[in-house]
């Protein structure tokens, strides 16, 4: 079993098998819980998680490189994902109100 830092390293390296396993298997319950608590309507899980992954990988995986290991990768991911999805929801609401 890989350590949290090894997982982050593989994500940064864009290791497809680790990325798929991490985002679509191991983190699935966490992300589903966050998405359900942030959005009051059904959203496309795969689409939203793919967008979140792209967000984490922006600027040479800058955000992932911020992981220090002082908490578990899951605790860290929870905080980052909650902030991301709340911002996404607020942006969607803002765009809807402009229409």
mmCIF file with all atom_site columns, C-alpha atoms in Angstrom:
data_model
loop_
_atom_site.group_PDB
_atom_site.id
_atom_site.type_symbol
_atom_site.label_atom_id
_atom_site.label_alt_id
_atom_site.label_comp_id
_atom_site.label_asym_id
_atom_site.label_entity_id
_atom_site.label_seq_id
_atom_site.pdbx_PDB_ins_code
_atom_site.Cartn_x
_atom_site.Cartn_y
_atom_site.Cartn_z
_atom_site.occupancy
_atom_site.B_iso_or_equiv
_atom_site.pdbx_formal_charge
_atom_site.auth_seq_id
_atom_site.auth_comp_id
_atom_site.auth_asym_id
_atom_site.auth_atom_id
_atom_site.pdbx_PDB_model_num
ATOM 1  C CA . UNK A 1 1  ? 0.000   0.000  0.000   1.00 0.00 ? 1  UNK A CA 1
ATOM 2  C CA . UNK A 1 2  ? 1.312   3.432  -0.934  1.00 0.00 ? 2  UNK A CA 1
ATOM 3  C CA . UNK A 1 3  ? 1.823   6.270  1.515   1.00 0.00 ? 3  UNK A CA 1
ATOM 4  C CA . UNK A 1 4  ? -0.116  9.502  1.056   1.00 0.00 ? 4  UNK A CA 1
ATOM 5  C CA . UNK A 1 5  ? 2.998   11.254 -0.259  1.00 0.00 ? 5  UNK A CA 1
ATOM 6  C CA . UNK A 1 6  ? 3.557   8.442  -2.757  1.00 0.00 ? 6  UNK A CA 1
ATOM 7  C CA . UNK A 1 7  ? -0.060  8.766  -3.934  1.00 0.00 ? 7  UNK A CA 1
ATOM 8  C CA . UNK A 1 8  ? 0.390   12.518 -4.413  1.00 0.00 ? 8  UNK A CA 1
ATOM 9  C CA . UNK A 1 9  ? 3.636   11.877 -6.281  1.00 0.00 ? 9  UNK A CA 1
ATOM 10 C CA . UNK A 1 10 ? 1.882   9.444  -8.639  1.00 0.00 ? 10 UNK A CA 1
ATOM 11 C CA . UNK A 1 11 ? -0.967  11.928 -9.172  1.00 0.00 ? 11 UNK A CA 1
ATOM 12 C CA . UNK A 1 12 ? 1.555   14.654 -10.027 1.00 0.00 ? 12 UNK A CA 1
ATOM 13 C CA . UNK A 1 13 ? 3.286   12.235 -12.437 1.00 0.00 ? 13 UNK A CA 1
ATOM 14 C CA . UNK A 1 14 ? -0.138  11.637 -14.025 1.00 0.00 ? 14 UNK A CA 1
ATOM 15 C CA . UNK A 1 15 ? -0.022  7.894  -13.353 1.00 0.00 ? 15 UNK A CA 1
ATOM 16 C CA . UNK A 1 16 ? -3.355  6.854  -14.902 1.00 0.00 ? 16 UNK A CA 1
ATOM 17 C CA . UNK A 1 17 ? -3.946  3.742  -12.803 1.00 0.00 ? 17 UNK A CA 1
ATOM 18 C CA . UNK A 1 18 ? -3.285  5.559  -9.498  1.00 0.00 ? 18 UNK A CA 1
ATOM 19 C CA . UNK A 1 19 ? -5.330  8.576  -10.619 1.00 0.00 ? 19 UNK A CA 1
ATOM 20 C CA . UNK A 1 20 ? -8.342  6.447  -11.614 1.00 0.00 ? 20 UNK A CA 1
ATOM 21 C CA . UNK A 1 21 ? -8.132  4.340  -8.451  1.00 0.00 ? 21 UNK A CA 1
ATOM 22 C CA . UNK A 1 22 ? -7.769  7.405  -6.214  1.00 0.00 ? 22 UNK A CA 1
ATOM 23 C CA . UNK A 1 23 ? -10.410 9.703  -7.711  1.00 0.00 ? 23 UNK A CA 1
ATOM 24 C CA . UNK A 1 24 ? -12.993 7.192  -8.906  1.00 0.00 ? 24 UNK A CA 1
ATOM 25 C CA . UNK A 1 25 ? -12.728 4.446  -6.267  1.00 0.00 ? 25 UNK A CA 1
ATOM 26 C CA . UNK A 1 26 ? -11.073 5.528  -3.032  1.00 0.00 ? 26 UNK A CA 1
ATOM 27 C CA . UNK A 1 27 ? -12.376 9.122  -2.959  1.00 0.00 ? 27 UNK A CA 1
ATOM 28 C CA . UNK A 1 28 ? -15.771 8.363  -4.508  1.00 0.00 ? 28 UNK A CA 1
ATOM 29 C CA . UNK A 1 29 ? -17.688 8.183  -1.173  1.00 0.00 ? 29 UNK A CA 1
ATOM 30 C CA . UNK A 1 30 ? -15.986 11.391 0.004   1.00 0.00 ? 30 UNK A CA 1
ATOM 31 C CA . UNK A 1 31 ? -16.702 13.289 -3.212  1.00 0.00 ? 31 UNK A CA 1
ATOM 32 C CA . UNK A 1 32 ? -20.293 12.037 -3.422  1.00 0.00 ? 32 UNK A CA 1
ATOM 33 C CA . UNK A 1 33 ? -20.893 13.217 0.152   1.00 0.00 ? 33 UNK A CA 1
ATOM 34 C CA . UNK A 1 34 ? -19.385 16.654 -0.554  1.00 0.00 ? 34 UNK A CA 1
ATOM 35 C CA . UNK A 1 35 ? -21.239 17.086 -3.851  1.00 0.00 ? 35 UNK A CA 1
ATOM 36 C CA . UNK A 1 36 ? -24.563 16.109 -2.226  1.00 0.00 ? 36 UNK A CA 1
ATOM 37 C CA . UNK A 1 37 ? -24.042 18.546 0.634   1.00 0.00 ? 37 UNK A CA 1
ATOM 38 C CA . UNK A 1 38 ? -23.023 21.439 -1.644  1.00 0.00 ? 38 UNK A CA 1
ATOM 39 C CA . UNK A 1 39 ? -25.482 20.970 -4.530  1.00 0.00 ? 39 UNK A CA 1
ATOM 40 C CA . UNK A 1 40 ? -29.228 20.671 -3.944  1.00 0.00 ? 40 UNK A CA 1
ATOM 41 C CA . UNK A 1 41 ? -29.704 18.942 -7.301  1.00 0.00 ? 41 UNK A CA 1
ATOM 42 C CA . UNK A 1 42 ? -28.137 16.018 -9.147  1.00 0.00 ? 42 UNK A CA 1
ATOM 43 C CA . UNK A 1 43 ? -24.879 16.690 -10.931 1.00 0.00 ? 43 UNK A CA 1
ATOM 44 C CA . UNK A 1 44 ? -22.728 14.501 -13.167 1.00 0.00 ? 44 UNK A CA 1
ATOM 45 C CA . UNK A 1 45 ? -20.206 12.926 -10.764 1.00 0.00 ? 45 UNK A CA 1
ATOM 46 C CA . UNK A 1 46 ? -17.623 12.062 -13.426 1.00 0.00 ? 46 UNK A CA 1
ATOM 47 C CA . UNK A 1 47 ? -17.783 15.515 -14.988 1.00 0.00 ? 47 UNK A CA 1
ATOM 48 C CA . UNK A 1 48 ? -17.414 17.324 -11.668 1.00 0.00 ? 48 UNK A CA 1
ATOM 49 C CA . UNK A 1 49 ? -14.580 15.093 -10.451 1.00 0.00 ? 49 UNK A CA 1
ATOM 50 C CA . UNK A 1 50 ? -12.777 15.485 -13.783 1.00 0.00 ? 50 UNK A CA 1
ATOM 51 C CA . UNK A 1 51 ? -13.055 19.280 -13.422 1.00 0.00 ? 51 UNK A CA 1
ATOM 52 C CA . UNK A 1 52 ? -11.767 19.050 -9.844  1.00 0.00 ? 52 UNK A CA 1
ATOM 53 C CA . UNK A 1 53 ? -8.832  16.927 -11.026 1.00 0.00 ? 53 UNK A CA 1
ATOM 54 C CA . UNK A 1 54 ? -7.983  19.526 -13.701 1.00 0.00 ? 54 UNK A CA 1
ATOM 55 C CA . UNK A 1 55 ? -8.179  22.230 -11.015 1.00 0.00 ? 55 UNK A CA 1
ATOM 56 C CA . UNK A 1 56 ? -5.687  20.299 -8.869  1.00 0.00 ? 56 UNK A CA 1
ATOM 57 C CA . UNK A 1 57 ? -3.354  19.788 -11.841 1.00 0.00 ? 57 UNK A CA 1
ATOM 58 C CA . UNK A 1 58 ? -3.300  23.446 -12.990 1.00 0.00 ? 58 UNK A CA 1
ATOM 59 C CA . UNK A 1 59 ? 0.098   25.186 -13.051 1.00 0.00 ? 59 UNK A CA 1
ATOM 60 C CA . UNK A 1 60 ? 2.153   21.983 -12.943 1.00 0.00 ? 60 UNK A CA 1
ATOM 61 C CA . UNK A 1 61 ? -0.008  20.474 -10.158 1.00 0.00 ? 61 UNK A CA 1
ATOM 62 C CA . UNK A 1 62 ? 0.630   23.475 -7.918  1.00 0.00 ? 62 UNK A CA 1
ATOM 63 C CA . UNK A 1 63 ? -2.231  22.646 -5.549  1.00 0.00 ? 63 UNK A CA 1
ATOM 64 C CA . UNK A 1 64 ? -1.264  18.990 -5.162  1.00 0.00 ? 64 UNK A CA 1
ATOM 65 C CA . UNK A 1 65 ? 2.292   20.066 -4.432  1.00 0.00 ? 65 UNK A CA 1
ATOM 66 C CA . UNK A 1 66 ? 0.934   22.017 -1.434  1.00 0.00 ? 66 UNK A CA 1
ATOM 67 C CA . UNK A 1 67 ? 0.125   18.746 0.359   1.00 0.00 ? 67 UNK A CA 1
ATOM 68 C CA . UNK A 1 68 ? 2.523   18.623 3.329   1.00 0.00 ? 68 UNK A CA 1
ATOM 69 C CA . UNK A 1 69 ? 1.524   15.312 4.890   1.00 0.00 ? 69 UNK A CA 1
ATOM 70 C CA . UNK A 1 70 ? 0.497   16.884 8.206   1.00 0.00 ? 70 UNK A CA 1
ATOM 71 C CA . UNK A 1 71 ? -2.931  15.286 7.722   1.00 0.00 ? 71 UNK A CA 1
ATOM 72 C CA . UNK A 1 72 ? -4.034  12.341 5.624   1.00 0.00 ? 72 UNK A CA 1
ATOM 73 C CA . UNK A 1 73 ? -4.463  12.869 1.893   1.00 0.00 ? 73 UNK A CA 1
ATOM 74 C CA . UNK A 1 74 ? -8.196  12.255 2.400   1.00 0.00 ? 74 UNK A CA 1
ATOM 75 C CA . UNK A 1 75 ? -8.546  14.957 5.063   1.00 0.00 ? 75 UNK A CA 1
ATOM 76 C CA . UNK A 1 76 ? -6.591  17.372 2.884   1.00 0.00 ? 76 UNK A CA 1
ATOM 77 C CA . UNK A 1 77 ? -8.605  16.431 -0.214  1.00 0.00 ? 77 UNK A CA 1
ATOM 78 C CA . UNK A 1 78 ? -11.865 16.942 1.716   1.00 0.00 ? 78 UNK A CA 1
ATOM 79 C CA . UNK A 1 79 ? -10.980 20.546 2.608   1.00 0.00 ? 79 UNK A CA 1
ATOM 80 C CA . UNK A 1 80 ? -9.778  21.394 -0.905  1.00 0.00 ? 80 UNK A CA 1
ATOM 81 C CA . UNK A 1 81 ? -12.795 19.703 -2.538  1.00 0.00 ? 81 UNK A CA 1
ATOM 82 C CA . UNK A 1 82 ? -15.319 21.455 -0.282  1.00 0.00 ? 82 UNK A CA 1
ATOM 83 C CA . UNK A 1 83 ? -13.795 24.848 -1.105  1.00 0.00 ? 83 UNK A CA 1
ATOM 84 C CA . UNK A 1 84 ? -13.677 24.014 -4.817  1.00 0.00 ? 84 UNK A CA 1
ATOM 85 C CA . UNK A 1 85 ? -17.266 22.759 -5.063  1.00 0.00 ? 85 UNK A CA 1
ATOM 86 C CA . UNK A 1 86 ? -18.693 25.661 -3.028  1.00 0.00 ? 86 UNK A CA 1
ATOM 87 C CA . UNK A 1 87 ? -16.881 28.107 -5.325  1.00 0.00 ? 87 UNK A CA 1
ATOM 88 C CA . UNK A 1 88 ? -18.167 26.187 -8.360  1.00 0.00 ? 88 UNK A CA 1
ATOM 89 C CA . UNK A 1 89 ? -21.732 26.286 -7.049  1.00 0.00 ? 89 UNK A CA 1
ATOM 90 C CA . UNK A 1 90 ? -21.503 30.019 -6.321  1.00 0.00 ? 90 UNK A CA 1
ATOM 91 C CA . UNK A 1 91 ? -20.107 30.681 -9.795  1.00 0.00 ? 91 UNK A CA 1
ATOM 92 C CA . UNK A 1 92 ? -22.919 28.657 -11.388 1.00 0.00 ? 92 UNK A CA 1
ATOM 93 C CA . UNK A 1 93 ? -25.519 30.600 -9.379  1.00 0.00 ? 93 UNK A CA 1
ATOM 94 C CA . UNK A 1 94 ? -23.864 33.887 -10.376 1.00 0.00 ? 94 UNK A CA 1
ATOM 95 C CA . UNK A 1 95 ? -23.873 32.920 -14.055 1.00 0.00 ? 95 UNK A CA 1
ATOM 96 C CA . UNK A 1 96 ? -27.531 31.846 -13.860 1.00 0.00 ? 96 UNK A CA 1
ATOM 97 C CA . UNK A 1 97 ? -28.562 35.148 -12.300 1.00 0.00 ? 97 UNK A CA 1
ATOM 98 C CA . UNK A 1 98 ? -26.857 37.072 -15.125 1.00 0.00 ? 98 UNK A CA 1
ATOM 99 C CA . UNK A 1 99 ? -28.996 35.247 -17.684 1.00 0.00 ? 99 UNK A CA 1
#
